[in-house]
Amino acid sequence: MLQIRNLSFSVDSQGQEKEILRDISLEIPDGKLFVITGPNGGGKSTLAKLIAGIEKPTSGQILFNGTDITDMSITDRAKMGIAFAFQQPVRFKGIQVADLIRLAAGKELTISEACAYLSQVGLCAKDYIHREVNASLSGGELKRIEIASVLARKSLLTLFDEPEAGIDLWSFNNLIEVFRAQREEISDRSILIISHQERILNIADEIVVLENGSLKQKGDKEKVLPGLIGTPSAVANCQGIRSK
């Protein structure tokens, strides 16, 4: 279980303190798929980075399975079972896709086993398994390879920061199916997705709405989603996903 207690985060902006998150308290139990949504600039990605350890809170506490991880490094959090998928995946010149998936799994995998993860995200394994994770790959390809590596890791808590960003419609449809499948397999794990997309919100167990750095709403999908549908400031539609 992830527990967030009175979490706040501020940055220095031209000599003045700018508050990004204010007094956020939240619990994410095991076996749940949570989606955090809300207007742009509401603090969603910042919260994900605080959980992952990329940023440090100004005040408050983060606990994971009863352990205070507030001051832990990204590496130590990863060892505890927290994985983070970036909005813009990192490129690794000189590292092949097969190596990246093996590193994520933390063990030796056969080519067949590594290919199985690529197949889950809709990539033809034989075309990608020996390619480098570099600029030759498109944004959508990188996104799916990153998700394949996250699946291989089998983390206790997986964070996805706007996984739909920069991908085409086919990739987006496939992404939804990946999350649906994961949703059926997470009895002892949790998934937290930052997203505006209605179709991702629709597969959530619970939805959290952040606005202006504060927790505006939290509850079951059936309770929260109807109030968000048709509200442009809270939920974007699929127009941002290319149709090609």
mmCIF file of C-alpha atoms in Angstrom:
data_model
loop_
_atom_site.group_PDB
_atom_site.id
_atom_site.type_symbol
_atom_site.label_atom_id
_atom_site.label_comp_id
_atom_site.label_asym_id
_atom_site.label_seq_id
_atom_site.Cartn_x
_atom_site.Cartn_y
_atom_site.Cartn_z
ATOM 1 C CA MET A 1 0.000 0.000 0.000
ATOM 2 C CA LEU A 2 1.109 3.522 -0.825
ATOM 3 C CA GLN A 3 0.258 6.189 1.734
ATOM 4 C CA ILE A 4 0.707 9.910 1.075
ATOM 5 C CA ARG A 5 0.366 12.139 4.114
ATOM 6 C CA ASN A 6 -0.006 15.928 3.957
ATOM 7 C CA LEU A 7 2.362 16.174 0.991
ATOM 8 C CA SER A 8 3.327 19.633 -0.263
ATOM 9 C CA PHE A 9 5.827 20.762 -2.873
ATOM 10 C CA SER A 10 7.056 24.260 -3.704
ATOM 11 C CA VAL A 11 9.693 25.684 -6.033
ATOM 12 C CA ASP A 12 11.536 28.975 -6.179
ATOM 13 C CA SER A 13 10.172 31.128 -8.988
ATOM 14 C CA GLN A 14 12.029 34.401 -9.547
ATOM 15 C CA GLY A 15 12.781 34.770 -5.879
ATOM 16 C CA GLN A 16 9.283 33.835 -4.758
ATOM 17 C CA GLU A 17 7.966 30.526 -3.510
ATOM 18 C CA LYS A 18 5.509 28.909 -5.908
ATOM 19 C CA GLU A 19 3.337 26.167 -4.451
ATOM 20 C CA ILE A 20 2.809 23.230 -6.846
ATOM 21 C CA LEU A 21 1.135 20.764 -4.474
ATOM 22 C CA ARG A 22 -0.641 21.578 -1.249
ATOM 23 C CA ASP A 23 -1.379 19.181 1.624
ATOM 24 C CA ILE A 24 -2.144 16.053 -0.441
ATOM 25 C CA SER A 25 -3.239 12.964 1.489
ATOM 26 C CA LEU A 26 -4.020 9.773 -0.385
ATOM 27 C CA GLU A 27 -3.973 5.981 0.013
ATOM 28 C CA ILE A 28 -3.513 3.514 -2.848
ATOM 29 C CA PRO A 29 -4.137 -0.057 -1.656
ATOM 30 C CA ASP A 30 -2.781 -3.191 -3.290
ATOM 31 C CA GLY A 31 -4.674 -4.659 -6.204
ATOM 32 C CA LYS A 32 -6.072 -1.361 -7.511
ATOM 33 C CA LEU A 33 -5.730 0.672 -10.688
ATOM 34 C CA PHE A 34 -5.851 4.392 -9.867
ATOM 35 C CA VAL A 35 -5.973 7.198 -12.410
ATOM 36 C CA ILE A 36 -5.027 10.758 -11.469
ATOM 37 C CA THR A 37 -6.549 13.407 -13.700
ATOM 38 C CA GLY A 38 -7.377 17.111 -13.721
ATOM 39 C CA PRO A 39 -6.544 20.340 -15.562
ATOM 40 C CA ASN A 40 -3.074 20.960 -16.956
ATOM 41 C CA GLY A 41 -0.780 22.470 -14.347
ATOM 42 C CA GLY A 42 -2.720 20.890 -11.498
ATOM 43 C CA GLY A 43 0.294 18.997 -10.136
ATOM 44 C CA LYS A 44 -0.380 15.493 -11.494
ATOM 45 C CA SER A 45 3.067 14.763 -12.953
ATOM 46 C CA THR A 46 4.730 16.409 -9.974
ATOM 47 C CA LEU A 47 2.932 14.025 -7.626
ATOM 48 C CA ALA A 48 4.108 11.038 -9.697
ATOM 49 C CA LYS A 49 7.698 12.317 -9.572
ATOM 50 C CA LEU A 50 7.488 12.751 -5.796
ATOM 51 C CA ILE A 51 6.280 9.165 -5.408
ATOM 52 C CA ALA A 52 9.073 7.887 -7.669
ATOM 53 C CA GLY A 53 11.727 9.945 -5.868
ATOM 54 C CA ILE A 54 12.609 12.179 -8.809
ATOM 55 C CA GLU A 55 11.570 15.207 -6.747
ATOM 56 C CA LYS A 56 11.645 15.683 -2.974
ATOM 57 C CA PRO A 57 8.643 17.110 -1.111
ATOM 58 C CA THR A 58 8.770 20.399 0.762
ATOM 59 C CA SER A 59 6.794 18.777 3.566
ATOM 60 C CA GLY A 60 4.761 15.668 4.252
ATOM 61 C CA GLN A 61 5.430 11.965 4.146
ATOM 62 C CA ILE A 62 5.314 9.059 1.699
ATOM 63 C CA LEU A 63 5.058 5.487 3.000
ATOM 64 C CA PHE A 64 5.234 2.293 0.960
ATOM 65 C CA ASN A 65 4.130 -0.934 2.629
ATOM 66 C CA GLY A 66 4.631 0.717 6.003
ATOM 67 C CA THR A 67 8.150 2.032 5.295
ATOM 68 C CA ASP A 68 8.832 5.759 5.168
ATOM 69 C CA ILE A 69 10.363 6.367 1.736
ATOM 70 C CA THR A 70 10.154 10.187 1.786
ATOM 71 C CA ASP A 71 13.921 10.634 1.709
ATOM 72 C CA MET A 72 14.827 7.473 -0.177
ATOM 73 C CA SER A 73 16.608 7.610 -3.529
ATOM 74 C CA ILE A 74 15.054 6.508 -6.825
ATOM 75 C CA THR A 75 17.291 3.410 -6.742
ATOM 76 C CA ASP A 76 16.183 2.372 -3.260
ATOM 77 C CA ARG A 77 12.535 2.866 -4.188
ATOM 78 C CA ALA A 78 13.037 0.749 -7.295
ATOM 79 C CA LYS A 79 14.531 -2.012 -5.150
ATOM 80 C CA MET A 80 11.408 -1.875 -2.982
ATOM 81 C CA GLY A 81 9.251 -2.426 -6.052
ATOM 82 C CA ILE A 82 8.325 1.015 -7.423
ATOM 83 C CA ALA A 83 8.619 1.541 -11.191
ATOM 84 C CA PHE A 84 8.144 4.769 -13.163
ATOM 85 C CA ALA A 85 7.356 5.123 -16.885
ATOM 86 C CA PHE A 86 8.232 8.600 -18.138
ATOM 87 C CA GLN A 87 5.927 10.754 -20.257
ATOM 88 C CA GLN A 88 8.864 11.068 -22.683
ATOM 89 C CA PRO A 89 10.830 7.775 -22.617
ATOM 90 C CA VAL A 90 14.592 7.927 -22.268
ATOM 91 C CA ARG A 91 16.786 6.854 -25.196
ATOM 92 C CA PHE A 92 19.794 4.621 -24.529
ATOM 93 C CA LYS A 93 22.395 4.701 -27.292
ATOM 94 C CA GLY A 94 24.281 1.435 -27.493
ATOM 95 C CA ILE A 95 21.702 -0.605 -25.563
ATOM 96 C CA GLN A 96 19.573 -3.072 -27.482
ATOM 97 C CA VAL A 97 15.889 -3.588 -26.720
ATOM 98 C CA ALA A 98 16.591 -7.137 -25.516
ATOM 99 C CA ASP A 99 19.161 -5.818 -23.021
ATOM 100 C CA LEU A 100 16.739 -3.175 -21.709
ATOM 101 C CA ILE A 101 14.051 -5.768 -21.056
ATOM 102 C CA ARG A 102 16.539 -8.090 -19.338
ATOM 103 C CA LEU A 103 17.748 -5.239 -17.130
ATOM 104 C CA ALA A 104 14.163 -4.404 -16.202
ATOM 105 C CA ALA A 105 13.388 -8.037 -15.369
ATOM 106 C CA GLY A 106 16.495 -8.239 -13.205
ATOM 107 C CA LYS A 107 17.397 -11.666 -14.545
ATOM 108 C CA GLU A 108 18.480 -13.489 -17.656
ATOM 109 C CA LEU A 109 15.739 -13.892 -20.229
ATOM 110 C CA THR A 110 15.796 -15.903 -23.391
ATOM 111 C CA ILE A 111 15.140 -14.035 -26.627
ATOM 112 C CA SER A 112 11.758 -15.773 -26.733
ATOM 113 C CA GLU A 113 10.870 -14.545 -23.240
ATOM 114 C CA ALA A 114 11.956 -10.979 -24.041
ATOM 115 C CA CYS A 115 9.979 -11.074 -27.293
ATOM 116 C CA ALA A 116 6.846 -12.074 -25.379
ATOM 117 C CA TYR A 117 6.880 -8.704 -23.587
ATOM 118 C CA LEU A 118 7.212 -6.851 -26.887
ATOM 119 C CA SER A 119 4.299 -8.816 -28.287
ATOM 120 C CA GLN A 120 2.148 -7.699 -25.347
ATOM 121 C CA VAL A 121 2.549 -4.082 -26.441
ATOM 122 C CA GLY A 122 1.885 -4.827 -30.102
ATOM 123 C CA LEU A 123 5.399 -4.791 -31.500
ATOM 124 C CA CYS A 124 6.641 -7.409 -33.943
ATOM 125 C CA ALA A 125 9.387 -8.822 -31.763
ATOM 126 C CA LYS A 126 11.750 -9.946 -34.534
ATOM 127 C CA ASP A 127 11.826 -6.388 -35.910
ATOM 128 C CA TYR A 128 12.732 -4.777 -32.583
ATOM 129 C CA ILE A 129 14.490 -7.167 -30.237
ATOM 130 C CA HIS A 130 18.000 -6.365 -31.534
ATOM 131 C CA ARG A 131 17.464 -2.674 -32.297
ATOM 132 C CA GLU A 132 19.140 0.021 -30.225
ATOM 133 C CA VAL A 133 16.981 2.174 -27.959
ATOM 134 C CA ASN A 134 18.027 5.354 -29.753
ATOM 135 C CA ALA A 135 16.850 8.115 -32.057
ATOM 136 C CA SER A 136 16.007 5.643 -34.824
ATOM 137 C CA LEU A 137 12.852 4.729 -32.897
ATOM 138 C CA SER A 138 9.724 6.873 -33.032
ATOM 139 C CA GLY A 139 8.078 8.269 -29.919
ATOM 140 C CA GLY A 140 5.330 5.654 -30.112
ATOM 141 C CA GLU A 141 7.831 2.825 -30.511
ATOM 142 C CA LEU A 142 9.861 4.049 -27.553
ATOM 143 C CA LYS A 143 6.730 4.350 -25.449
ATOM 144 C CA ARG A 144 5.708 0.769 -26.148
ATOM 145 C CA ILE A 145 9.234 -0.555 -25.538
ATOM 146 C CA GLU A 146 9.326 1.284 -22.208
ATOM 147 C CA ILE A 147 5.976 -0.222 -21.231
ATOM 148 C CA ALA A 148 7.262 -3.680 -22.220
ATOM 149 C CA SER A 149 10.246 -3.181 -19.902
ATOM 150 C CA VAL A 150 7.923 -2.067 -17.090
ATOM 151 C CA LEU A 151 5.815 -5.197 -17.593
ATOM 152 C CA ALA A 152 8.977 -7.306 -17.378
ATOM 153 C CA ARG A 153 9.878 -5.700 -14.066
ATOM 154 C CA LYS A 154 6.636 -6.852 -12.366
ATOM 155 C CA SER A 155 6.830 -4.048 -9.819
ATOM 156 C CA LEU A 156 4.595 -3.810 -6.772
ATOM 157 C CA LEU A 157 3.650 -0.244 -7.753
ATOM 158 C CA THR A 158 3.905 1.016 -11.330
ATOM 159 C CA LEU A 159 3.536 4.709 -12.213
ATOM 160 C CA PHE A 160 2.665 5.778 -15.763
ATOM 161 C CA ASP A 161 2.932 9.495 -16.510
ATOM 162 C CA GLU A 162 0.542 10.269 -19.411
ATOM 163 C CA PRO A 163 1.322 7.030 -21.309
ATOM 164 C CA GLU A 164 -0.850 8.192 -24.217
ATOM 165 C CA ALA A 165 1.351 11.233 -24.953
ATOM 166 C CA GLY A 166 2.827 11.303 -28.453
ATOM 167 C CA ILE A 167 1.502 7.968 -29.688
ATOM 168 C CA ASP A 168 -0.707 7.145 -32.654
ATOM 169 C CA LEU A 169 -4.263 5.831 -32.466
ATOM 170 C CA TRP A 170 -3.300 2.189 -33.064
ATOM 171 C CA SER A 171 -0.733 2.331 -30.267
ATOM 172 C CA PHE A 172 -3.255 3.992 -27.972
ATOM 173 C CA ASN A 173 -5.848 1.270 -28.588
ATOM 174 C CA ASN A 174 -3.211 -1.368 -27.890
ATOM 175 C CA LEU A 175 -2.157 0.493 -24.747
ATOM 176 C CA ILE A 176 -5.698 0.314 -23.390
ATOM 177 C CA GLU A 177 -5.690 -3.458 -23.883
ATOM 178 C CA VAL A 178 -2.353 -3.736 -22.061
ATOM 179 C CA PHE A 179 -3.779 -1.855 -19.088
ATOM 180 C CA ARG A 180 -6.955 -3.960 -19.155
ATOM 181 C CA ALA A 181 -4.857 -7.130 -19.009
ATOM 182 C CA GLN A 182 -2.707 -5.730 -16.220
ATOM 183 C CA ARG A 183 -5.828 -4.771 -14.312
ATOM 184 C CA GLU A 184 -6.794 -8.445 -14.210
ATOM 185 C CA GLU A 185 -3.393 -9.518 -12.870
ATOM 186 C CA ILE A 186 -2.626 -7.059 -10.059
ATOM 187 C CA SER A 187 -4.102 -8.757 -6.995
ATOM 188 C CA ASP A 188 -0.879 -8.056 -5.054
ATOM 189 C CA ARG A 189 0.260 -4.985 -7.001
ATOM 190 C CA SER A 190 -0.987 -1.498 -7.871
ATOM 191 C CA ILE A 191 -0.999 0.699 -10.958
ATOM 192 C CA LEU A 192 -1.144 4.495 -10.896
ATOM 193 C CA ILE A 193 -1.720 6.295 -14.206
ATOM 194 C CA ILE A 194 -1.573 10.041 -14.846
ATOM 195 C CA SER A 195 -3.983 10.685 -17.717
ATOM 196 C CA HIS A 196 -6.627 12.954 -19.255
ATOM 197 C CA GLN A 197 -8.026 10.272 -21.531
ATOM 198 C CA GLU A 198 -11.592 9.123 -20.922
ATOM 199 C CA ARG A 199 -10.873 5.564 -22.085
ATOM 200 C CA ILE A 200 -8.091 5.219 -19.514
ATOM 201 C CA LEU A 201 -10.280 6.780 -16.822
ATOM 202 C CA ASN A 202 -12.940 4.230 -17.725
ATOM 203 C CA ILE A 203 -10.768 1.249 -16.723
ATOM 204 C CA ALA A 204 -9.836 2.714 -13.325
ATOM 205 C CA ASP A 205 -10.978 1.348 -9.993
ATOM 206 C CA GLU A 206 -10.702 4.811 -8.496
ATOM 207 C CA ILE A 207 -10.132 8.288 -9.898
ATOM 208 C CA VAL A 208 -8.293 11.143 -8.199
ATOM 209 C CA VAL A 209 -8.809 14.700 -9.415
ATOM 210 C CA LEU A 210 -6.078 17.275 -8.778
ATOM 211 C CA GLU A 211 -6.724 20.947 -9.453
ATOM 212 C CA ASN A 212 -4.495 23.920 -8.637
ATOM 213 C CA GLY A 213 -2.242 21.681 -6.567
ATOM 214 C CA SER A 214 -5.028 20.406 -4.303
ATOM 215 C CA LEU A 215 -6.973 17.184 -4.065
ATOM 216 C CA LYS A 216 -10.375 18.147 -5.442
ATOM 217 C CA GLN A 217 -12.073 14.755 -5.596
ATOM 218 C CA LYS A 218 -11.401 11.052 -5.051
ATOM 219 C CA GLY A 219 -13.640 8.040 -5.362
ATOM 220 C CA ASP A 220 -14.871 5.056 -7.326
ATOM 221 C CA LYS A 221 -14.945 5.457 -11.103
ATOM 222 C CA GLU A 222 -18.738 5.167 -11.084
ATOM 223 C CA LYS A 223 -18.961 8.116 -8.707
ATOM 224 C CA VAL A 224 -16.322 10.455 -10.162
ATOM 225 C CA LEU A 225 -16.281 9.826 -13.923
ATOM 226 C CA PRO A 226 -19.830 11.030 -14.763
ATOM 227 C CA GLY A 227 -18.990 14.466 -13.395
ATOM 228 C CA LEU A 228 -15.844 14.656 -15.533
ATOM 229 C CA ILE A 229 -17.316 13.604 -18.872
ATOM 230 C CA GLY A 230 -17.753 16.607 -21.114
ATOM 231 C CA THR A 231 -15.661 18.865 -18.887
ATOM 232 C CA PRO A 232 -12.796 20.042 -21.161
ATOM 233 C CA SER A 233 -10.748 21.397 -18.248
ATOM 234 C CA ALA A 234 -10.723 18.008 -16.566
ATOM 235 C CA VAL A 235 -10.829 15.377 -19.296
ATOM 236 C CA ALA A 236 -9.367 15.657 -22.783
ATOM 237 C CA ASN A 237 -10.785 13.533 -25.563
ATOM 238 C CA CYS A 238 -8.833 11.523 -28.099
ATOM 239 C CA GLN A 239 -8.283 14.410 -30.499
ATOM 240 C CA GLY A 240 -4.732 14.694 -29.221
ATOM 241 C CA ILE A 241 -3.977 11.195 -30.452
ATOM 242 C CA ARG A 242 -3.055 11.075 -34.115
ATOM 243 C CA SER A 243 -5.303 8.996 -36.326
ATOM 244 C CA LYS A 244 -2.575 7.656 -38.578
#
